[in-house]
Amino acid sequence: MLALSVVLVLLGAWTYRQVEASLRDLRAATMKSLLDSEVNALRVWIAEERADAERIARDARVREEIARLLAAPRCAPEPRVRLEAAIRPLLRDVGDATFNVVDREGRFAANRFAPYCGLAAGAEFHALLAPVFEGEARFVPPFRDEARVAGATRVREGPPLAWVAAPVRDASGRVIAALAIAQPANAVFASILQAARPGESGETYAFDGNGRVLSAERYGQKSRFGKEPHAVAFEPYANHRGAEVLGAARWLPEYGMGVALEIEAQEAYAPLRYLRIAFGVVFGALVIAVLAALGTAFSVIRLRRELGGGGRLGAYRLIERIGEGGMADVHLARHDLLKRPTAVKVLKRAHATDEMIARFQREVQMASSLAHPNTVEIFDFGRTRDGLFYYAMEYLDGLTVGDIVAQRGALPVPRVIHVLRQVCAALVEAHAKGVVHRDIKPENIMVCRYGGVYDHVKILDFGLVKQVAEKPSRDLTRSLRILGTPLYMAPERLRNPADVDARVDIYALGAVAFLMLTGRRLFEGGNDLELTSRILNDEPPRVRALAPQVPVELDLVVMSCLEKRREDRPQRVADLVEAFDALAVEHRWTQREAELWWSSLPKKNEP
């Protein structure tokens, strides 16, 4: 035992040093990756805001009204009212809070807060607008009005505002003013900063060149970071709450600000604390550890038997695993008494947190509330004595749309119409009940031989379904940021995962239709970030450019579903049902054609 203890001590000390070094490297890599993701997301958002500001500044009526405003006596009410009427609809489109017009002398010619009219811009704010008068749109980090407006006797209440300023030109092309459009620092700007927060105690914020924090809730507080291109602090330091934290930052000279991430040292190095505790009790708990290991081994063996062939879940005997996902596995099973084949979805024990259990239960409840024949039918829901949650659903003899395209390439036009029409019919019922699927993709559309009918469609996997009439819990909403398939996500969902309605399913349906008709994905990207950027900014290719045999009418339907602004898409799935019905008259897919296709597949054993 003494020799064993010495070996364990030496092994423990070596292990501790290796774990500490590896943990530091891992934490550094993780925070760098999160910081890169955060900076890229911020750049995408700023680029979009600059494009919107430039578009508004180029609007003919806006330019005309600003020219009249500058020619009129300073702070005359009539020109400001006309400019407000011209610019208000454009601001509503981009969702911004307010605007300012600053003339070349650096004075506010118009804004939505009347006391500022005619006052001079603060020196720092005016300096940041200098490139705008040279013809370049600029992003201006958040400012409080005390610093932005010089000599104001009454200051607007509310959070600091981040600005995007664009040049306004007269008929000769000369820049005559700067049009600045604002976003509250606690709105989209703050949500982007918090999208990649590290861990439970993590925090992400922006700071200026003097180290002042620009996030609304901490505006003006001092950060430890400055203008270093890259900075990492892996020795703990005290943050604004007095907590010991680690941090990483990057300075963005093109925006005049930096982005920093911080995480409490206790959370970052939590595994080391657990390792020290383990070393402290290892000798006294040696026998208990051995017994616990044996007990764990028996539990693992039993769990493997349950999840492998010959295991049981309630009244179901598991035959084989037929699918595996991140949070759950799907097994082919047979009911003891009914003897019918059944698909049983089992939540993995490692993911059985309160949040995942709630999501699993919600998936079952919402899916079982739908009765359309093109929606998968739920039979049963339960929990084993060992705490495994599962539900049983109908077993389908078929292939997913993703499998079919992978095996055979693009589908014939009549078959695509036939399949999409059934998907839309199922979504009509779901949307009528206020249920949005949010994960329509080729892998969740099953084409089956069902009750003697060929090419019958079933919609699967309601794991991301949302009841739009109910407000989701905070935890479920936060987790939503990382769940789902980006390629089939609508632009508005990528910008704000909580802001969804039935039109996100319509966009996803268009992306699926594009794949089925062309055999190619709508967008390609080396990673999710690049793919997201293309979805947000690039125009989708036309279907007929890749598949000339596709009818013009079908091409137009698909492209209308892929509009980036949801207001430009079809507003109801029922409208798509009517469109596909009309197309099916000329492009009919018969049961005989479907049967011939299915008969060409290799035979497989029946369950």
mmCIF file of C-alpha atoms in Angstrom, residues 10 19 95 99 168 177 181 275 312 321 353 384 415 447 452 471 538 542 559 569 572:
data_model
loop_
_atom_site.group_PDB
_atom_site.id
_atom_site.type_symbol
_atom_site.label_atom_id
_atom_site.label_comp_id
_atom_site.label_asym_id
_atom_site.label_seq_id
_atom_site.Cartn_x
_atom_site.Cartn_y
_atom_site.Cartn_z
ATOM 1 C CA LEU A 10 3.921 10.963 -8.165
ATOM 2 C CA VAL A 19 -4.057 18.839 -16.761
ATOM 3 C CA GLY A 95 -35.754 49.101 -36.853
ATOM 4 C CA PHE A 99 -31.570 59.896 -36.323
ATOM 5 C CA VAL A 168 -25.611 63.091 -47.697
ATOM 6 C CA ALA A 177 -24.325 66.766 -44.168
ATOM 7 C CA ILE A 181 -28.833 56.606 -37.451
ATOM 8 C CA LEU A 275 -8.797 17.432 -9.184
ATOM 9 C CA ARG A 312 -36.413 -3.130 -22.894
ATOM 10 C CA ARG A 321 -30.510 1.287 -33.090
ATOM 11 C CA THR A 353 -30.703 18.037 -17.708
ATOM 12 C CA THR A 384 -38.014 4.049 -16.976
ATOM 13 C CA ARG A 415 -42.200 14.275 -57.656
ATOM 14 C CA VAL A 447 -40.783 9.808 -47.976
ATOM 15 C CA GLY A 452 -50.126 0.743 -49.622
ATOM 16 C CA LYS A 471 -43.315 33.076 -24.409
ATOM 17 C CA ASP A 538 -25.807 36.853 -50.752
ATOM 18 C CA ARG A 542 -32.036 30.889 -59.426
ATOM 19 C CA MET A 559 -37.443 31.974 -55.079
ATOM 20 C CA ARG A 569 -42.243 35.772 -48.852
ATOM 21 C CA ARG A 572 -49.199 31.551 -45.410
#
